[in-house]
Amino acid sequence: MNSSSITTGQRIKAIVGGSIGNLVEWYDWYAYAAFAIYFSNSFFPDSDLNAQLMNTAGIFAVGFLMRPIGGWMFGSIADKIGRKRAMTLSVLLMSFGSLLIALTPTYKSIGILAPLILLLARLLQGLSVGGEYGVSATYLSEMATQDRRGFYSSFQYVTLIGGQLIALGIQLILQKLLLTEAQLEDWGWRIPFVIGALLSVIALYLRANLHETEAFENKKKVDEKKKGTVKELLKHPKALLTVVGLTLGGTLAFYTYTTYMQKFLVNTVHLTKEESTLISFITLFIFACLQPVFGGLSDRIGRRPLLLGFGILGTLCTVPLLTALSTTTSMWGAFLLIMAALIIVSGYTSINAVVKAELFPSEIRALGVGLPYAITVAVFGGTAEYIALWFKKIGSEEYFYWYITGCILFSLVVYMGMKDTKKTSTLDKD
């Protein structure tokens, strides 16, 4: 990318602004997963905890079904009228969804309307977060210098994980210092959603003052009919299928070891809610710190070796790691096993954004990154928790471990057939 007119200060401001907006978006998204163990009985009348969690996880999965629509809608907006405007709109929508969850009365107060409003809020958040990934991945990749793209774009997952960390951090503070378990289940679970709505205002301000990327500005004269359209996107079938293939195993592994892991530690390992939250917080913090390290490494040795490392180790180690985790009795034993899994997953998470951005020309880049990714995440990432709980319910939890392994193996086959996008990047043509 020709970066002559963008100063280092503007570049840093863009990376920080884009990343913080991303962090707020993902905080709002993950607050739902983190606090589901407390609010599930407020929206669903069933006295069986596993059934309540399955209903709540079901709505979590339905939120994912909106992500392809969000990927298409915001990807098109970003390619047609700018990355900056698309990111501003997505954070507005997320904030409204959070406010709706915070203010919704319980099932006891309004009956069936309660889970229906929860569903509506989740659909809005799914739409927002579906658009967020493709646009912010594109923005961070385009704002980075050629030799630091892996490092800069890795901050997308730093802030994605950071959003989850803030959600868990707030949960820990409420659990340990401020509220009893009864208060959390009664009304305390609403607090993180109010915080999310307030944080969105800050993100909105930051995004409104961002610098647009040169890659977008340079393509303003391109025929409008070619910008951000599915018709134009379909002219790149190999890149489209590559995004699906490289995402499939990675997104399933990521959601298993992050959003689902808290429930796994409570339901299967039989740790307390507080212990599982603490382990999740520490492992995710270290995981976030690893992303720029792996991203920077990809700038030196290429993207493909990291993806191959994740594919091979993920295929070989998933069943042994999860089997050992399910039988561990030690809190710190659980921590070490999850950490080992997250180090393996870092080979995918740290660079997947830049790899996808390097596959598409700028006039359809946000759409190309966002839409196939969102479809794959909706099918495999969004349903991970629900499938895991279903296998547990029928008494065959170990089948879930093999399901993850099969998906990672599929992605490994794609990684083996890929060229290294660091060497063939379309970003170099901008």
PDB file of N, CA, C and O in Angstrom, residues 381-420:
ATOM      1  N   GLY A 381     -18.948 -21.969  14.502  1.00  0.00           N
ATOM      2  CA  GLY A 381     -18.625 -21.310  15.772  1.00  0.00           C
ATOM      3  C   GLY A 381     -19.850 -21.095  16.638  1.00  0.00           C
ATOM      4  O   GLY A 381     -19.862 -21.409  17.834  1.00  0.00           O
ATOM      5  N   GLY A 382     -20.899 -20.576  16.024  1.00  0.00           N
ATOM      6  CA  GLY A 382     -22.111 -20.239  16.773  1.00  0.00           C
ATOM      7  C   GLY A 382     -22.837 -21.429  17.353  1.00  0.00           C
ATOM      8  O   GLY A 382     -23.520 -21.320  18.364  1.00  0.00           O
ATOM      9  N   THR A 383     -22.680 -22.584  16.723  1.00  0.00           N
ATOM     10  CA  THR A 383     -23.376 -23.779  17.206  1.00  0.00           C
ATOM     11  C   THR A 383     -22.503 -24.647  18.112  1.00  0.00           C
ATOM     12  O   THR A 383     -22.971 -25.648  18.655  1.00  0.00           O
ATOM     13  N   ALA A 384     -21.224 -24.276  18.304  1.00  0.00           N
ATOM     14  CA  ALA A 384     -20.286 -25.105  19.082  1.00  0.00           C
ATOM     15  C   ALA A 384     -20.833 -25.413  20.473  1.00  0.00           C
ATOM     16  O   ALA A 384     -20.872 -26.572  20.901  1.00  0.00           O
ATOM     17  N   GLU A 385     -21.276 -24.377  21.153  1.00  0.00           N
ATOM     18  CA  GLU A 385     -21.769 -24.523  22.525  1.00  0.00           C
ATOM     19  C   GLU A 385     -23.013 -25.415  22.575  1.00  0.00           C
ATOM     20  O   GLU A 385     -23.146 -26.293  23.435  1.00  0.00           O
ATOM     21  N   TYR A 386     -23.916 -25.202  21.644  1.00  0.00           N
ATOM     22  CA  TYR A 386     -25.171 -25.953  21.619  1.00  0.00           C
ATOM     23  C   TYR A 386     -24.898 -27.433  21.324  1.00  0.00           C
ATOM     24  O   TYR A 386     -25.460 -28.319  21.981  1.00  0.00           O
ATOM     25  N   ILE A 387     -24.033 -27.702  20.355  1.00  0.00           N
ATOM     26  CA  ILE A 387     -23.690 -29.094  20.013  1.00  0.00           C
ATOM     27  C   ILE A 387     -22.982 -29.782  21.180  1.00  0.00           C
ATOM     28  O   ILE A 387     -23.261 -30.935  21.508  1.00  0.00           O
ATOM     29  N   ALA A 388     -22.074 -29.049  21.836  1.00  0.00           N
ATOM     30  CA  ALA A 388     -21.364 -29.610  22.997  1.00  0.00           C
ATOM     31  C   ALA A 388     -22.342 -29.990  24.110  1.00  0.00           C
ATOM     32  O   ALA A 388     -22.252 -31.088  24.687  1.00  0.00           O
ATOM     33  N   LEU A 389     -23.291 -29.102  24.416  1.00  0.00           N
ATOM     34  CA  LEU A 389     -24.285 -29.373  25.468  1.00  0.00           C
ATOM     35  C   LEU A 389     -25.219 -30.520  25.063  1.00  0.00           C
ATOM     36  O   LEU A 389     -25.648 -31.316  25.900  1.00  0.00           O
ATOM     37  N   TRP A 390     -25.515 -30.623  23.766  1.00  0.00           N
ATOM     38  CA  TRP A 390     -26.383 -31.692  23.282  1.00  0.00           C
ATOM     39  C   TRP A 390     -25.690 -33.051  23.427  1.00  0.00           C
ATOM     40  O   TRP A 390     -26.295 -34.020  23.902  1.00  0.00           O
ATOM     41  N   PHE A 391     -24.412 -33.116  23.048  1.00  0.00           N
ATOM     42  CA  PHE A 391     -23.661 -34.367  23.213  1.00  0.00           C
ATOM     43  C   PHE A 391     -23.581 -34.757  24.692  1.00  0.00           C
ATOM     44  O   PHE A 391     -23.663 -35.938  25.039  1.00  0.00           O
ATOM     45  N   LYS A 392     -23.425 -33.738  25.552  1.00  0.00           N
ATOM     46  CA  LYS A 392     -23.382 -34.012  26.997  1.00  0.00           C
ATOM     47  C   LYS A 392     -24.718 -34.567  27.479  1.00  0.00           C
ATOM     48  O   LYS A 392     -24.769 -35.509  28.273  1.00  0.00           O
ATOM     49  N   LYS A 393     -25.800 -33.993  26.977  1.00  0.00           N
ATOM     50  CA  LYS A 393     -27.143 -34.410  27.397  1.00  0.00           C
ATOM     51  C   LYS A 393     -27.420 -35.869  27.036  1.00  0.00           C
ATOM     52  O   LYS A 393     -28.068 -36.595  27.800  1.00  0.00           O
ATOM     53  N   ILE A 394     -26.914 -36.311  25.866  1.00  0.00           N
ATOM     54  CA  ILE A 394     -27.172 -37.702  25.463  1.00  0.00           C
ATOM     55  C   ILE A 394     -26.098 -38.660  25.993  1.00  0.00           C
ATOM     56  O   ILE A 394     -26.093 -39.851  25.683  1.00  0.00           O
ATOM     57  N   GLY A 395     -25.178 -38.107  26.808  1.00  0.00           N
ATOM     58  CA  GLY A 395     -24.176 -38.966  27.458  1.00  0.00           C
ATOM     59  C   GLY A 395     -22.992 -39.341  26.596  1.00  0.00           C
ATOM     60  O   GLY A 395     -22.300 -40.324  26.874  1.00  0.00           O
ATOM     61  N   SER A 396     -22.733 -38.583  25.540  1.00  0.00           N
ATOM     62  CA  SER A 396     -21.604 -38.884  24.634  1.00  0.00           C
ATOM     63  C   SER A 396     -20.761 -37.638  24.388  1.00  0.00           C
ATOM     64  O   SER A 396     -20.495 -37.266  23.249  1.00  0.00           O
ATOM     65  N   GLU A 397     -20.318 -37.023  25.462  1.00  0.00           N
ATOM     66  CA  GLU A 397     -19.594 -35.751  25.343  1.00  0.00           C
ATOM     67  C   GLU A 397     -18.318 -35.876  24.513  1.00  0.00           C
ATOM     68  O   GLU A 397     -17.924 -34.939  23.818  1.00  0.00           O
ATOM     69  N   GLU A 398     -17.689 -37.066  24.548  1.00  0.00           N
ATOM     70  CA  GLU A 398     -16.431 -37.254  23.822  1.00  0.00           C
ATOM     71  C   GLU A 398     -16.602 -37.148  22.310  1.00  0.00           C
ATOM     72  O   GLU A 398     -15.638 -36.849  21.592  1.00  0.00           O
ATOM     73  N   TYR A 399     -17.830 -37.348  21.811  1.00  0.00           N
ATOM     74  CA  TYR A 399     -18.065 -37.181  20.369  1.00  0.00           C
ATOM     75  C   TYR A 399     -17.775 -35.745  19.933  1.00  0.00           C
ATOM     76  O   TYR A 399     -17.362 -35.513  18.797  1.00  0.00           O
ATOM     77  N   PHE A 400     -18.009 -34.795  20.816  1.00  0.00           N
ATOM     78  CA  PHE A 400     -17.756 -33.384  20.499  1.00  0.00           C
ATOM     79  C   PHE A 400     -16.269 -33.148  20.251  1.00  0.00           C
ATOM     80  O   PHE A 400     -15.890 -32.374  19.374  1.00  0.00           O
ATOM     81  N   TYR A 401     -15.408 -33.844  21.011  1.00  0.00           N
ATOM     82  CA  TYR A 401     -13.963 -33.688  20.853  1.00  0.00           C
ATOM     83  C   TYR A 401     -13.537 -34.143  19.444  1.00  0.00           C
ATOM     84  O   TYR A 401     -12.691 -33.520  18.799  1.00  0.00           O
ATOM     85  N   TRP A 402     -14.143 -35.244  18.983  1.00  0.00           N
ATOM     86  CA  TRP A 402     -13.833 -35.768  17.656  1.00  0.00           C
ATOM     87  C   TRP A 402     -14.390 -34.876  16.547  1.00  0.00           C
ATOM     88  O   TRP A 402     -13.788 -34.742  15.474  1.00  0.00           O
ATOM     89  N   TYR A 403     -15.519 -34.262  16.825  1.00  0.00           N
ATOM     90  CA  TYR A 403     -16.125 -33.310  15.874  1.00  0.00           C
ATOM     91  C   TYR A 403     -15.181 -32.129  15.634  1.00  0.00           C
ATOM     92  O   TYR A 403     -14.933 -31.737  14.487  1.00  0.00           O
ATOM     93  N   ILE A 404     -14.610 -31.590  16.701  1.00  0.00           N
ATOM     94  CA  ILE A 404     -13.651 -30.483  16.574  1.00  0.00           C
ATOM     95  C   ILE A 404     -12.431 -30.945  15.778  1.00  0.00           C
ATOM     96  O   ILE A 404     -11.958 -30.250  14.870  1.00  0.00           O
ATOM     97  N   THR A 405     -11.921 -32.123  16.112  1.00  0.00           N
ATOM     98  CA  THR A 405     -10.739 -32.669  15.431  1.00  0.00           C
ATOM     99  C   THR A 405     -10.974 -32.797  13.933  1.00  0.00           C
ATOM    100  O   THR A 405     -10.112 -32.419  13.125  1.00  0.00           O
ATOM    101  N   GLY A 406     -12.148 -33.312  13.546  1.00  0.00           N
ATOM    102  CA  GLY A 406     -12.479 -33.473  12.122  1.00  0.00           C
ATOM    103  C   GLY A 406     -12.499 -32.144  11.393  1.00  0.00           C
ATOM    104  O   GLY A 406     -12.009 -32.031  10.255  1.00  0.00           O
ATOM    105  N   CYS A 407     -13.050 -31.124  12.049  1.00  0.00           N
ATOM    106  CA  CYS A 407     -13.123 -29.779  11.429  1.00  0.00           C
ATOM    107  C   CYS A 407     -11.739 -29.157  11.270  1.00  0.00           C
ATOM    108  O   CYS A 407     -11.446 -28.522  10.253  1.00  0.00           O
ATOM    109  N   ILE A 408     -10.874 -29.341  12.281  1.00  0.00           N
ATOM    110  CA  ILE A 408      -9.508 -28.804  12.180  1.00  0.00           C
ATOM    111  C   ILE A 408      -8.738 -29.539  11.073  1.00  0.00           C
ATOM    112  O   ILE A 408      -7.980 -28.922  10.319  1.00  0.00           O
ATOM    113  N   LEU A 409      -8.957 -30.841  10.973  1.00  0.00           N
ATOM    114  CA  LEU A 409      -8.312 -31.629   9.911  1.00  0.00           C
ATOM    115  C   LEU A 409      -8.715 -31.117   8.531  1.00  0.00           C
ATOM    116  O   LEU A 409      -7.876 -30.993   7.628  1.00  0.00           O
ATOM    117  N   PHE A 410      -9.991 -30.790   8.364  1.00  0.00           N
ATOM    118  CA  PHE A 410     -10.470 -30.230   7.099  1.00  0.00           C
ATOM    119  C   PHE A 410      -9.730 -28.932   6.778  1.00  0.00           C
ATOM    120  O   PHE A 410      -9.278 -28.714   5.652  1.00  0.00           O
ATOM    121  N   SER A 411      -9.598 -28.053   7.789  1.00  0.00           N
ATOM    122  CA  SER A 411      -8.875 -26.786   7.586  1.00  0.00           C
ATOM    123  C   SER A 411      -7.406 -27.033   7.259  1.00  0.00           C
ATOM    124  O   SER A 411      -6.817 -26.317   6.446  1.00  0.00           O
ATOM    125  N   LEU A 412      -6.824 -28.050   7.888  1.00  0.00           N
ATOM    126  CA  LEU A 412      -5.421 -28.378   7.625  1.00  0.00           C
ATOM    127  C   LEU A 412      -5.200 -28.712   6.149  1.00  0.00           C
ATOM    128  O   LEU A 412      -4.206 -28.287   5.543  1.00  0.00           O
ATOM    129  N   VAL A 413      -6.134 -29.436   5.562  1.00  0.00           N
ATOM    130  CA  VAL A 413      -6.048 -29.781   4.135  1.00  0.00           C
ATOM    131  C   VAL A 413      -6.032 -28.500   3.290  1.00  0.00           C
ATOM    132  O   VAL A 413      -5.267 -28.369   2.331  1.00  0.00           O
ATOM    133  N   VAL A 414      -6.872 -27.505   3.699  1.00  0.00           N
ATOM    134  CA  VAL A 414      -6.911 -26.209   2.996  1.00  0.00           C
ATOM    135  C   VAL A 414      -5.578 -25.477   3.156  1.00  0.00           C
ATOM    136  O   VAL A 414      -5.029 -24.941   2.189  1.00  0.00           O
ATOM    137  N   TYR A 415      -5.025 -25.460   4.387  1.00  0.00           N
ATOM    138  CA  TYR A 415      -3.745 -24.782   4.622  1.00  0.00           C
ATOM    139  C   TYR A 415      -2.632 -25.388   3.757  1.00  0.00           C
ATOM    140  O   TYR A 415      -1.778 -24.678   3.243  1.00  0.00           O
ATOM    141  N   MET A 416      -2.677 -26.708   3.610  1.00  0.00           N
ATOM    142  CA  MET A 416      -1.631 -27.392   2.834  1.00  0.00           C
ATOM    143  C   MET A 416      -1.696 -27.024   1.351  1.00  0.00           C
ATOM    144  O   MET A 416      -0.679 -27.006   0.659  1.00  0.00           O
ATOM    145  N   GLY A 417      -2.901 -26.716   0.874  1.00  0.00           N
ATOM    146  CA  GLY A 417      -3.057 -26.372  -0.538  1.00  0.00           C
ATOM    147  C   GLY A 417      -2.961 -24.885  -0.836  1.00  0.00           C
ATOM    148  O   GLY A 417      -3.019 -24.459  -1.990  1.00  0.00           O
ATOM    149  N   MET A 418      -2.782 -24.062   0.217  1.00  0.00           N
ATOM    150  CA  MET A 418      -2.728 -22.601   0.048  1.00  0.00           C
ATOM    151  C   MET A 418      -1.337 -22.096  -0.293  1.00  0.00           C
ATOM    152  O   MET A 418      -0.344 -22.680   0.128  1.00  0.00           O
ATOM    153  N   LYS A 419      -1.302 -20.987  -1.012  1.00  0.00           N
ATOM    154  CA  LYS A 419      -0.046 -20.240  -1.147  1.00  0.00           C
ATOM    155  C   LYS A 419       0.075 -19.348   0.084  1.00  0.00           C
ATOM    156  O   LYS A 419      -0.911 -19.056   0.746  1.00  0.00           O
ATOM    157  N   ASP A 420       1.291 -18.912   0.387  1.00  0.00           N
ATOM    158  CA  ASP A 420       1.479 -18.002   1.521  1.00  0.00           C
ATOM    159  C   ASP A 420       1.039 -16.604   1.110  1.00  0.00           C
ATOM    160  O   ASP A 420       1.643 -15.988   0.220  1.00  0.00           O
TER     161      ASP A 420
END
